[in-house]
PDB file of C-alpha atoms in Angstrom:
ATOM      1  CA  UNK A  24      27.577 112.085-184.860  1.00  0.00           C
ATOM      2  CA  UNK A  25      31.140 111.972-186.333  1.00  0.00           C
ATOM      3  CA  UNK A  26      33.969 114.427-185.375  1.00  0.00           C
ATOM      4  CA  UNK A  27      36.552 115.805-188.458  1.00  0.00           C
ATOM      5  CA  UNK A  28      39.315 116.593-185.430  1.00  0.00           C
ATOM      6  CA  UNK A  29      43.087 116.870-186.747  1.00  0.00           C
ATOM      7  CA  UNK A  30      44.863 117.531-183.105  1.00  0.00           C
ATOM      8  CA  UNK A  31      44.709 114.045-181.843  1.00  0.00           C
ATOM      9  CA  UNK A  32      42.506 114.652-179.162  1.00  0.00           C
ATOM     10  CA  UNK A  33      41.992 111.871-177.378  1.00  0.00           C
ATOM     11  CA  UNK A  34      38.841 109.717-175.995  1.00  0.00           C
ATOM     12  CA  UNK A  35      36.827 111.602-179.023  1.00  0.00           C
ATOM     13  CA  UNK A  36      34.456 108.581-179.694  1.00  0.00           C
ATOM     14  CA  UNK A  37      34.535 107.451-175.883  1.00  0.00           C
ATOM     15  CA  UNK A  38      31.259 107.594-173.634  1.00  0.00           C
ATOM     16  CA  UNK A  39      31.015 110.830-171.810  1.00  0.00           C
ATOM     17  CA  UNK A  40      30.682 109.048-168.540  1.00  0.00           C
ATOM     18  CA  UNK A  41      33.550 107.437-169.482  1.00  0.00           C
ATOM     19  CA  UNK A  42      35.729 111.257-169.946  1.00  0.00           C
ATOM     20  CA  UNK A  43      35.348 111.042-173.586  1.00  0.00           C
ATOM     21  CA  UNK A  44      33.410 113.637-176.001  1.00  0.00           C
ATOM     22  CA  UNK A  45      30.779 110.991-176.713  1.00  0.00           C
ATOM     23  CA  UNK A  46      30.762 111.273-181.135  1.00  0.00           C
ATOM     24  CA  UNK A  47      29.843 108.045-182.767  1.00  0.00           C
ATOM     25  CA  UNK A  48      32.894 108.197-185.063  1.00  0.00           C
ATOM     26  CA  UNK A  49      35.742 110.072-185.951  1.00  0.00           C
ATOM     27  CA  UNK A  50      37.748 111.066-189.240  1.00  0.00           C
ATOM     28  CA  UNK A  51      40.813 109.155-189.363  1.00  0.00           C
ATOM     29  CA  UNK A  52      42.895 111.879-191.032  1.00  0.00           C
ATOM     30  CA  UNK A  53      46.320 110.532-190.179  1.00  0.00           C
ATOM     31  CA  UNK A  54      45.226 107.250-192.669  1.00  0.00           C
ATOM     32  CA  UNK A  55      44.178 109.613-195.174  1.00  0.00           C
ATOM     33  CA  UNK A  56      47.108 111.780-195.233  1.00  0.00           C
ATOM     34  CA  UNK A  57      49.743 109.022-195.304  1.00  0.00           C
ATOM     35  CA  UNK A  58      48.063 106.980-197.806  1.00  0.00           C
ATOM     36  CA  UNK A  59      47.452 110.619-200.346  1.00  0.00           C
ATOM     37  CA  UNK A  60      51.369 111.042-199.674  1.00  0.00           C
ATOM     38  CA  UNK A  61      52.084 107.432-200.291  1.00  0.00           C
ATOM     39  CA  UNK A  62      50.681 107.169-203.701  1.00  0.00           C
ATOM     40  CA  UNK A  63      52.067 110.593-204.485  1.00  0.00           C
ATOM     41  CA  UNK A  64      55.242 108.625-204.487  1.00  0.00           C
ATOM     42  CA  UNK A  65      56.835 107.005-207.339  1.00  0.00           C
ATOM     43  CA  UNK A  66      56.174 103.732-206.971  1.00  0.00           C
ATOM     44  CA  UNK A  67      59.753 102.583-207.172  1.00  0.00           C
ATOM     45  CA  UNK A  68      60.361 104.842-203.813  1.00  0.00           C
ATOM     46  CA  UNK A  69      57.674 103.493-201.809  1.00  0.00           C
ATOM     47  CA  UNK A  70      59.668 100.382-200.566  1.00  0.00           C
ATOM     48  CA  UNK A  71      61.484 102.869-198.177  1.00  0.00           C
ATOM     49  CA  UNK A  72      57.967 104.458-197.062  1.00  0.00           C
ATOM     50  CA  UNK A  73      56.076 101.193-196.436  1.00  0.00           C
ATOM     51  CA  UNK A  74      55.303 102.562-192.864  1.00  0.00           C
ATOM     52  CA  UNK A  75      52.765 105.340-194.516  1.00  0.00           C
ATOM     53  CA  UNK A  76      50.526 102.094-195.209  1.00  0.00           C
ATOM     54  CA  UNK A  77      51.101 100.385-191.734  1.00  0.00           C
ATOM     55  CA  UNK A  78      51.233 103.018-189.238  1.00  0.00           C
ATOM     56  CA  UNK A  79      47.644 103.631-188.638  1.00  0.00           C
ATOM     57  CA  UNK A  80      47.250  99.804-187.847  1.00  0.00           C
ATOM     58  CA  UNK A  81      48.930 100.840-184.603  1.00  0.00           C
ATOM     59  CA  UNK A  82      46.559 103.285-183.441  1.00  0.00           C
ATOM     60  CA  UNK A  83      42.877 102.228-185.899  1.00  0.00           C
ATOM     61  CA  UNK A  84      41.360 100.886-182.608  1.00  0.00           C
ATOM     62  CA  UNK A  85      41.960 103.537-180.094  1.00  0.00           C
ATOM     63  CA  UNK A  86      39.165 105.538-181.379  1.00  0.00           C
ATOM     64  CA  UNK A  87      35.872 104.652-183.610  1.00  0.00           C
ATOM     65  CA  UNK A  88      37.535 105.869-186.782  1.00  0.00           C
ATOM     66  CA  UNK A  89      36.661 106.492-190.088  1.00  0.00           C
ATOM     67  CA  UNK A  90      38.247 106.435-193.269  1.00  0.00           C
ATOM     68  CA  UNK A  91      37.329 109.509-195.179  1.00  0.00           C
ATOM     69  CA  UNK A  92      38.583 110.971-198.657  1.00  0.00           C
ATOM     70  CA  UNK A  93      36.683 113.748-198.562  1.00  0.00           C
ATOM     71  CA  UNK A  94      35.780 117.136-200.618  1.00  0.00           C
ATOM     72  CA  UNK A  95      38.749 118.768-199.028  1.00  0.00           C
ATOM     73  CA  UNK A  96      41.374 117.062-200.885  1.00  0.00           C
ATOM     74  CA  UNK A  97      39.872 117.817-204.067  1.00  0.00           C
ATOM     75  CA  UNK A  98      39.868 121.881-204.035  1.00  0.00           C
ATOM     76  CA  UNK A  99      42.214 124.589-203.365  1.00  0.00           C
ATOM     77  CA  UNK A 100      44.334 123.403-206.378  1.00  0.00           C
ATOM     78  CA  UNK A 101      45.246 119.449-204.166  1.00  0.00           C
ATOM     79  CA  UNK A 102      44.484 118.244-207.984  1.00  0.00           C
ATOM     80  CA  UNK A 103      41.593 115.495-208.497  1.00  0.00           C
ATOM     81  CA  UNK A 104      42.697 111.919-207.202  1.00  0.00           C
ATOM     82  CA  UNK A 105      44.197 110.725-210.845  1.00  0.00           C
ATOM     83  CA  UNK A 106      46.269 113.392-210.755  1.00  0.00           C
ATOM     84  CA  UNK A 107      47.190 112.846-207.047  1.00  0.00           C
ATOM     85  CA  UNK A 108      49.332 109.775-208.587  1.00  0.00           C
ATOM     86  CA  UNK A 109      52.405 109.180-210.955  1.00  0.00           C
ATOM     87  CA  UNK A 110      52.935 107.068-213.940  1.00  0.00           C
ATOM     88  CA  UNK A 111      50.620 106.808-217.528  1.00  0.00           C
ATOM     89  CA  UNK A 112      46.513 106.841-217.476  1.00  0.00           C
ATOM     90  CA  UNK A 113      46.731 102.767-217.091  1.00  0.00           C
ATOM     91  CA  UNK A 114      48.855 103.352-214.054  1.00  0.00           C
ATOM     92  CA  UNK A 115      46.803 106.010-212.214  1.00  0.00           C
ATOM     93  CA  UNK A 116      43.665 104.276-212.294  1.00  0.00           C
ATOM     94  CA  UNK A 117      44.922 100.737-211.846  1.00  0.00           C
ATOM     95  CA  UNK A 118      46.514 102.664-208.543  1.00  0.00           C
ATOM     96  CA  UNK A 119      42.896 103.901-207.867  1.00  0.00           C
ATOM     97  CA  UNK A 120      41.530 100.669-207.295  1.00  0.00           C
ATOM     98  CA  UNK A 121      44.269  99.299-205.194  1.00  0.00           C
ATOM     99  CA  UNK A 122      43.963 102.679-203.150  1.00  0.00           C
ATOM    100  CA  UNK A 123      39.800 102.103-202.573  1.00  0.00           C
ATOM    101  CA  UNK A 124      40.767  98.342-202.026  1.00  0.00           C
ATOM    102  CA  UNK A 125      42.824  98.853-199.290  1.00  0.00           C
ATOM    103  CA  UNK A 126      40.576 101.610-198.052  1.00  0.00           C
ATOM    104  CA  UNK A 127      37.794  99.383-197.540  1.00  0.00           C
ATOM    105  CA  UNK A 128      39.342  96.306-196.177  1.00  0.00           C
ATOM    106  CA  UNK A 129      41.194  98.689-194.067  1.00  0.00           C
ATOM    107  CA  UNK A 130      39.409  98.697-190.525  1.00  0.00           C
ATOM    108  CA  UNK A 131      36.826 101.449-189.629  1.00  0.00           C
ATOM    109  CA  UNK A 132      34.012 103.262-191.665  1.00  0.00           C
ATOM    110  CA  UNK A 133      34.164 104.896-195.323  1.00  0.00           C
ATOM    111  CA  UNK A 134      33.019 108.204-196.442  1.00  0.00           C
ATOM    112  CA  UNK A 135      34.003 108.402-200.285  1.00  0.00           C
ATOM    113  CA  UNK A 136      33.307 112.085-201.654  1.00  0.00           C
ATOM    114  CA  UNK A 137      31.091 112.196-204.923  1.00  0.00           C
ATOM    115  CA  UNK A 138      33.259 111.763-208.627  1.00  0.00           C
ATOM    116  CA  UNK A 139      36.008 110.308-206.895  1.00  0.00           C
ATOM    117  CA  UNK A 140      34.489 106.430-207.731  1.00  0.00           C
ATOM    118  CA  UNK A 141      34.517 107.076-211.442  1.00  0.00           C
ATOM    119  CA  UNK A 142      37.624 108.911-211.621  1.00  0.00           C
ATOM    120  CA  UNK A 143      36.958 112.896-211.749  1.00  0.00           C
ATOM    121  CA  UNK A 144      39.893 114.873-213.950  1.00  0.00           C
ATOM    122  CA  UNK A 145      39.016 118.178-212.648  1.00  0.00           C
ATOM    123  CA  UNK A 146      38.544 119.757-208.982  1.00  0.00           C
ATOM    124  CA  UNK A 147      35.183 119.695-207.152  1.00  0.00           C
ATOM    125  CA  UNK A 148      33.652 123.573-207.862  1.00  0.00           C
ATOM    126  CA  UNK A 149      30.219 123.852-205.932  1.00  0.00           C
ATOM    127  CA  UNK A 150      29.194 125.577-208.907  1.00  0.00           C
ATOM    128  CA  UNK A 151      29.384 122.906-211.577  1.00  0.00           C
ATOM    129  CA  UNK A 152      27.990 119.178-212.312  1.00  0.00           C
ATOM    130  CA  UNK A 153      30.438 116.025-212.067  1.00  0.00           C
ATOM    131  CA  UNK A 154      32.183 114.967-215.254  1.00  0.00           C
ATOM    132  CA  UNK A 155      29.720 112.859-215.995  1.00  0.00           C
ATOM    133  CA  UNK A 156      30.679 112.723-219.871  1.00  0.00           C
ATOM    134  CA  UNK A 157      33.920 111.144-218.566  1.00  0.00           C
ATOM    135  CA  UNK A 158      31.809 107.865-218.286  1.00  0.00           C
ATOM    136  CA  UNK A 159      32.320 107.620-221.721  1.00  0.00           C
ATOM    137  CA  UNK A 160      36.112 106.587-221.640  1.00  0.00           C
ATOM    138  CA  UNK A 161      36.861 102.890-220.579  1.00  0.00           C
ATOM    139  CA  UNK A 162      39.360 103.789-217.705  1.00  0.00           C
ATOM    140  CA  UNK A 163      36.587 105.786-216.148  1.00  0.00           C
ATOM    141  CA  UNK A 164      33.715 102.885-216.812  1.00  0.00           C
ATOM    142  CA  UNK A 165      35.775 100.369-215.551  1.00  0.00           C
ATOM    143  CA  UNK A 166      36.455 101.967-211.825  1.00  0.00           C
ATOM    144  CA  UNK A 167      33.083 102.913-211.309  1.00  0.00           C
ATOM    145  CA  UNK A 168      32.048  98.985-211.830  1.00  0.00           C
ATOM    146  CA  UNK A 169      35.150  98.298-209.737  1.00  0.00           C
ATOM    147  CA  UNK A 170      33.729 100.495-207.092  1.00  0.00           C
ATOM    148  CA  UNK A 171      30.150  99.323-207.784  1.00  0.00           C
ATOM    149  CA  UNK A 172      31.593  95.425-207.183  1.00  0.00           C
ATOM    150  CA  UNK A 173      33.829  96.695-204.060  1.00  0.00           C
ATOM    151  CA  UNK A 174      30.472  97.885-202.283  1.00  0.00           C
ATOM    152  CA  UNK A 175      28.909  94.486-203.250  1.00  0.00           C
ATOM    153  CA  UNK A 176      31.635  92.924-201.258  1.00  0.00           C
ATOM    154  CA  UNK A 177      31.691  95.104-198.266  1.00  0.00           C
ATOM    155  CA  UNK A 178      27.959  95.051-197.860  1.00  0.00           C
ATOM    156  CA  UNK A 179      28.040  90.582-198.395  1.00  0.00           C
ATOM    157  CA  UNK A 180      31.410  89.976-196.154  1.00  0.00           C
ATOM    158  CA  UNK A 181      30.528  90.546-192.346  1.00  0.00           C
ATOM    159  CA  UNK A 182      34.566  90.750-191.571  1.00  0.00           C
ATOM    160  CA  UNK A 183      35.109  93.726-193.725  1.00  0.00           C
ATOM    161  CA  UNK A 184      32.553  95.727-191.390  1.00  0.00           C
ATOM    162  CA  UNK A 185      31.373  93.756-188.339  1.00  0.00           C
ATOM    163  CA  UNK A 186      34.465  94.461-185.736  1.00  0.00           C
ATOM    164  CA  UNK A 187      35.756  97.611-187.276  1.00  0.00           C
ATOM    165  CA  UNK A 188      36.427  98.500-183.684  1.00  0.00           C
ATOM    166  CA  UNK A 189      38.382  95.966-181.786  1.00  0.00           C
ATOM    167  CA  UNK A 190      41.884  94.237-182.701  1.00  0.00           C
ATOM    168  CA  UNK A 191      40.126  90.912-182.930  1.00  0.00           C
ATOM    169  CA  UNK A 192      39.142  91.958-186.011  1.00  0.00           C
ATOM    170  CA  UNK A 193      42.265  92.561-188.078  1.00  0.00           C
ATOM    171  CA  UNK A 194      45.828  90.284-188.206  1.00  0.00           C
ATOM    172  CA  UNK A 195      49.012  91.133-189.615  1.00  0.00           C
ATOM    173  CA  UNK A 196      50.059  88.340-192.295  1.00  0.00           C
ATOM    174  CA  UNK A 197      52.784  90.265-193.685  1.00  0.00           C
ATOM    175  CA  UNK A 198      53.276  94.025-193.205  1.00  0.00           C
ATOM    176  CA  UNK A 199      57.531  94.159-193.720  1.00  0.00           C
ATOM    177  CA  UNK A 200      57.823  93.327-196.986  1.00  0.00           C
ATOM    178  CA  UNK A 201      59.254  97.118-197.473  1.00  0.00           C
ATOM    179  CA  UNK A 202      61.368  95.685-200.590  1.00  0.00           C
ATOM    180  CA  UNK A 203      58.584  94.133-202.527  1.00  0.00           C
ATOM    181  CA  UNK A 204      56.156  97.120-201.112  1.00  0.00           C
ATOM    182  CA  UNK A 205      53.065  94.137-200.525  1.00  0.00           C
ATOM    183  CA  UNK A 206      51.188  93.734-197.658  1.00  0.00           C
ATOM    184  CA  UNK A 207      49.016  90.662-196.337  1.00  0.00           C
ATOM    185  CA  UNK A 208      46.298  90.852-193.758  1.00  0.00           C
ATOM    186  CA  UNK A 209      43.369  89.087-192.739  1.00  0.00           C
ATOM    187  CA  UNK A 210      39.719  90.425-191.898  1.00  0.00           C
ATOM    188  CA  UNK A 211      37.842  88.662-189.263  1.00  0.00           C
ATOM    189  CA  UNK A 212      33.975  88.544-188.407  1.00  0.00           C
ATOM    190  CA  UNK A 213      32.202  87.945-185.223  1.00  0.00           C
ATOM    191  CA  UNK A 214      32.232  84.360-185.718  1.00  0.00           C
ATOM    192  CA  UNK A 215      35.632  83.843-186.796  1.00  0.00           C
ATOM    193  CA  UNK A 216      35.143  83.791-190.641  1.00  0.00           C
ATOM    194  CA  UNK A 217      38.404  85.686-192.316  1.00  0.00           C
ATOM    195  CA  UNK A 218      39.248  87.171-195.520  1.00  0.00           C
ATOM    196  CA  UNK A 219      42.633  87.152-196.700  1.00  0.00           C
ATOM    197  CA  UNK A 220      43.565  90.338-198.509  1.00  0.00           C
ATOM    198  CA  UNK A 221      46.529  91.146-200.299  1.00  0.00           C
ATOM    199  CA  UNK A 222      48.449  94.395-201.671  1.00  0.00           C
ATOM    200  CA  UNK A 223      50.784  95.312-204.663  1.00  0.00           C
ATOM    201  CA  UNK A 224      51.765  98.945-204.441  1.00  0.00           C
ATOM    202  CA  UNK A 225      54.074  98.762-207.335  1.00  0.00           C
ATOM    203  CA  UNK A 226      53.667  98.097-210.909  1.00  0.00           C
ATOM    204  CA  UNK A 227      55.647  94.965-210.907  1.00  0.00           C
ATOM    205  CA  UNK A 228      54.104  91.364-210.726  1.00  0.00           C
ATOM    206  CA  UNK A 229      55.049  88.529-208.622  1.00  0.00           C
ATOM    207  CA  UNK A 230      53.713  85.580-210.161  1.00  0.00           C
ATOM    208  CA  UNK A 231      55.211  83.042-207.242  1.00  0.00           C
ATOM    209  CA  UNK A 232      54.659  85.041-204.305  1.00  0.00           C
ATOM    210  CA  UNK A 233      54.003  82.665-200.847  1.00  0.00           C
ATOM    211  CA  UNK A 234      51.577  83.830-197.908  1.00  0.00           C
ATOM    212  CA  UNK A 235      51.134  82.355-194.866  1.00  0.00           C
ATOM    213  CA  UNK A 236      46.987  81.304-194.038  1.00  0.00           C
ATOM    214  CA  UNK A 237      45.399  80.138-190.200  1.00  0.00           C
ATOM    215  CA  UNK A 238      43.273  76.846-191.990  1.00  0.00           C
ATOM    216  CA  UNK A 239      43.896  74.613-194.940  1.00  0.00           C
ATOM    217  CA  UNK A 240      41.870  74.220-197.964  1.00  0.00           C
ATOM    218  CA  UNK A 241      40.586  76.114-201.522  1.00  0.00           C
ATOM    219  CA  UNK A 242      41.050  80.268-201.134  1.00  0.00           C
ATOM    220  CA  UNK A 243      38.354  81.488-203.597  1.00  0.00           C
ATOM    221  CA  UNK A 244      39.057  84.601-205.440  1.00  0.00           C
ATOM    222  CA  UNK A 245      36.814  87.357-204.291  1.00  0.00           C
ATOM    223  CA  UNK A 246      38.096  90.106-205.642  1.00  0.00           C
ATOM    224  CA  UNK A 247      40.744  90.778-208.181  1.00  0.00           C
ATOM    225  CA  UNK A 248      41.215  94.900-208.942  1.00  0.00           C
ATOM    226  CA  UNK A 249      43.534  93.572-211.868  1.00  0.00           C
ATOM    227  CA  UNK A 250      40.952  91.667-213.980  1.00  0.00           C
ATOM    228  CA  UNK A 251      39.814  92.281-217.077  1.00  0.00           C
ATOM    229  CA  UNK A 252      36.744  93.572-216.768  1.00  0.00           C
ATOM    230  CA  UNK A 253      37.829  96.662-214.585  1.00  0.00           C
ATOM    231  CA  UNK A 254      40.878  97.581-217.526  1.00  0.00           C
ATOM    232  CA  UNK A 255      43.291  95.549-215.226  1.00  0.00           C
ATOM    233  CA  UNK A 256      45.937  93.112-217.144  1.00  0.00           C
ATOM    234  CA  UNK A 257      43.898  90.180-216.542  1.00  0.00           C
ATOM    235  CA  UNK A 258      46.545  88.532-214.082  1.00  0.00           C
ATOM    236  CA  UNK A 259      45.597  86.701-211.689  1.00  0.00           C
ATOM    237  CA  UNK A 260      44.864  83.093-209.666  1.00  0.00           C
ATOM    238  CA  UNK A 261      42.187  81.094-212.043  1.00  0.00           C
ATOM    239  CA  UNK A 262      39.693  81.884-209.385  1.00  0.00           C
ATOM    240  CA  UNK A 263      41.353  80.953-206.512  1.00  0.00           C
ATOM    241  CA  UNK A 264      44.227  78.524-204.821  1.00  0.00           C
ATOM    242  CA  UNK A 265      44.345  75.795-202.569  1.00  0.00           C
ATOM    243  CA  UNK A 266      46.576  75.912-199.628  1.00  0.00           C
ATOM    244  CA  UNK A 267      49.546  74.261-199.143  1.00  0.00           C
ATOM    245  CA  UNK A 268      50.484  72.274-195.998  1.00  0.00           C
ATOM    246  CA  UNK A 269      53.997  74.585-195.867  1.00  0.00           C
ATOM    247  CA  UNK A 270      54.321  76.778-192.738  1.00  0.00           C
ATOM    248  CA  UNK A 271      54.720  80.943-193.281  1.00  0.00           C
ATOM    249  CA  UNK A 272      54.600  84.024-191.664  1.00  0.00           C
ATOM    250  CA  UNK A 273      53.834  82.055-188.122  1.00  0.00           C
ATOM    251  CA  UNK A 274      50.714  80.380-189.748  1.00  0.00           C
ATOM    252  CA  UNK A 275      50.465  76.551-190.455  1.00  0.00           C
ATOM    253  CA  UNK A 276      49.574  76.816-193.937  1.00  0.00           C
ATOM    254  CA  UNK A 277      50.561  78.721-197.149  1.00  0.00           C
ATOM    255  CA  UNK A 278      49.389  79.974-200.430  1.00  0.00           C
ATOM    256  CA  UNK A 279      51.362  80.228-203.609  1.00  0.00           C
ATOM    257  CA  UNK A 280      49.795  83.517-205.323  1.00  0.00           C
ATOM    258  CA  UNK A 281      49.982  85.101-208.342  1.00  0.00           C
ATOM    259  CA  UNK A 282      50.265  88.880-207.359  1.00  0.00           C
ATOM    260  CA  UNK A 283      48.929  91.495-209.941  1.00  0.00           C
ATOM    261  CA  UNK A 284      50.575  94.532-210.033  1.00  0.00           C
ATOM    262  CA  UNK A 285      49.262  97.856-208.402  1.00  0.00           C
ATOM    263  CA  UNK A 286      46.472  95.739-207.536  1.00  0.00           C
ATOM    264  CA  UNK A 287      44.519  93.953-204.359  1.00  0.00           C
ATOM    265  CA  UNK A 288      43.176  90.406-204.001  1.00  0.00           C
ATOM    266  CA  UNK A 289      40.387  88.994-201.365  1.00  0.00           C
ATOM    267  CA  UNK A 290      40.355  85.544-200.956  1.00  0.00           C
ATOM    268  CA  UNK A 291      38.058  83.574-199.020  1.00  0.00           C
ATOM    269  CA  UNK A 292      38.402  79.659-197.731  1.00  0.00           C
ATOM    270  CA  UNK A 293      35.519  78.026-198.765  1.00  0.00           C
ATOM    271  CA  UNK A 294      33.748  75.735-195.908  1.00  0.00           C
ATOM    272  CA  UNK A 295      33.868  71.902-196.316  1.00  0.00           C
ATOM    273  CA  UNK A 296      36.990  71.795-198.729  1.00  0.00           C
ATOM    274  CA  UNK A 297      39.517  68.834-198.449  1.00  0.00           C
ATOM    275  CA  UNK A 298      42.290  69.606-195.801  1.00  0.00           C
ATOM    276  CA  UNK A 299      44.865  68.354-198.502  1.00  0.00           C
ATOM    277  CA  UNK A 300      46.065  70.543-201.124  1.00  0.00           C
ATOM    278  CA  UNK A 301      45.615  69.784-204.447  1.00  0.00           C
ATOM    279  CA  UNK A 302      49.204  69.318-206.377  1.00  0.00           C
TER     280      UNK A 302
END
């Protein structure tokens, strides 16, 4: 069962024996709103809004939440999601796939409403199909693989969905970089495994940008929502980087990235790499 509740009613997803109302999950509608409001923003503005992005950090575990962009913010005259966001066609839908990114590295379930993954131009009307004849147009191809290879990641990496629940699941890397408007965060499994994820919320690349990682070794690429093959720039990290043995952010290692613009990156150490950086 899964509540839509907007009054922050507590203990929603908590046992009834416990005092709570006993739903499996529940909409996280304070995410939702502050990320719609965030990339409503021009992006040049955002650096002194960076807590829209962060905030629900503080509270994702007090409930069994999930992260839903649902039919309601695409009626009523809210405007479709491209037109939720500023800046030309390249802009909006390179902004997209930062946006569904973060959504689903982002602790807690997903609920994605239908159109929305190819890029619908028009408001959902009960009455009429989906824009299907947008799929004709590259910037509307190109999300819906980016959304097709987002799901192939979720479903393949146990720490995107396997303690959605718990704070063991989720670590801060870097969440003030207000001026820069990036965040860093890793994802955690059951058994320790971690993803390393990474967010530009501006159109402006930082080729030399330094993270801080737990272990030493070769990052892998996983995901890149600026490559080529989703209408992105093509910038990027040649697949992946090795760490460097140069304490950051609290963490005993560090990798040099290559930061796209508007754009996420998953990395992933990969087991029995060399402890020693290569040059």
């Amino acid at each position: 069962s899964i509540a839509e509740e907007s009054t922050a009613w507590p203990m929603i997803t908590w046992p009834a024996y416990a005092g709570g109302l006993g739903f499996n999950l529940k909409w996280n509608m304070g995410w939702m709103h502050d990320m719609l409001d965030y990339f409503a923003m021009d992006p040049w503005f955002r650096q002194f809004h960076q807590q829209r992005v962060t905030f629900s950090i503080w509270y994702a575990f007090s409930e069994n939440f999930m992260l839903a962009l649902s039919h309601d913010e695409v009626v009523h005259g809210k405007s479709p999601m491209p037109g939720k966001i500023p800046g030309d066609e390249w802009q909006k839908f390179a902004s997209l796939r930062c946006l569904y990114g973060y959504m689903f590295c982002h602790p807690g379930k997903k609920t994605l409403f239908m159109g929305m993954e190819f890029g619908q131009t028009s408001e959902w009307n009960v009455w009429d199909d989906l824009d299907w004849h947008l799929m004709q147009y590259p910037s509307h191809q190109t999300l819906k693989l980016f959304m097709q290879d987002l799901h192939k990641l979720y479903k393949s990496q146990p720490a995107l969905y396997e303690v959605d629940f718990k704070l063991e699941g989720f670590q801060w890397i870097e969440c003030d970089d207000n001026r820069n408007s990036v965040i860093s965060f890793l994802r955690k499994a059951a058994d320790g495994s971690f993803l390393v994820v990474v967010c530009n919320f501006t159109p402006v690349l930082h080729a030399s940008y330094r993270i801080g990682v737990p272990e030493p070794g070769f990052y892998a690429e996983l995901l890149n929502s600026d490559a080529q093959q989703y209408n992105g720039s093509g910038t990027g990290n040649l697949g992946g980087k090795w760490s460097e043995d140069w304490g950051c952010h609290g963490f005993p290692y560090s990798l040099y990235l290559c930061v796209p613009p508007l754009a996420i990156l998953v990395l992933q150490l990969q087991p029995e790499t060399p402890a020693i950086a290569e040059g």
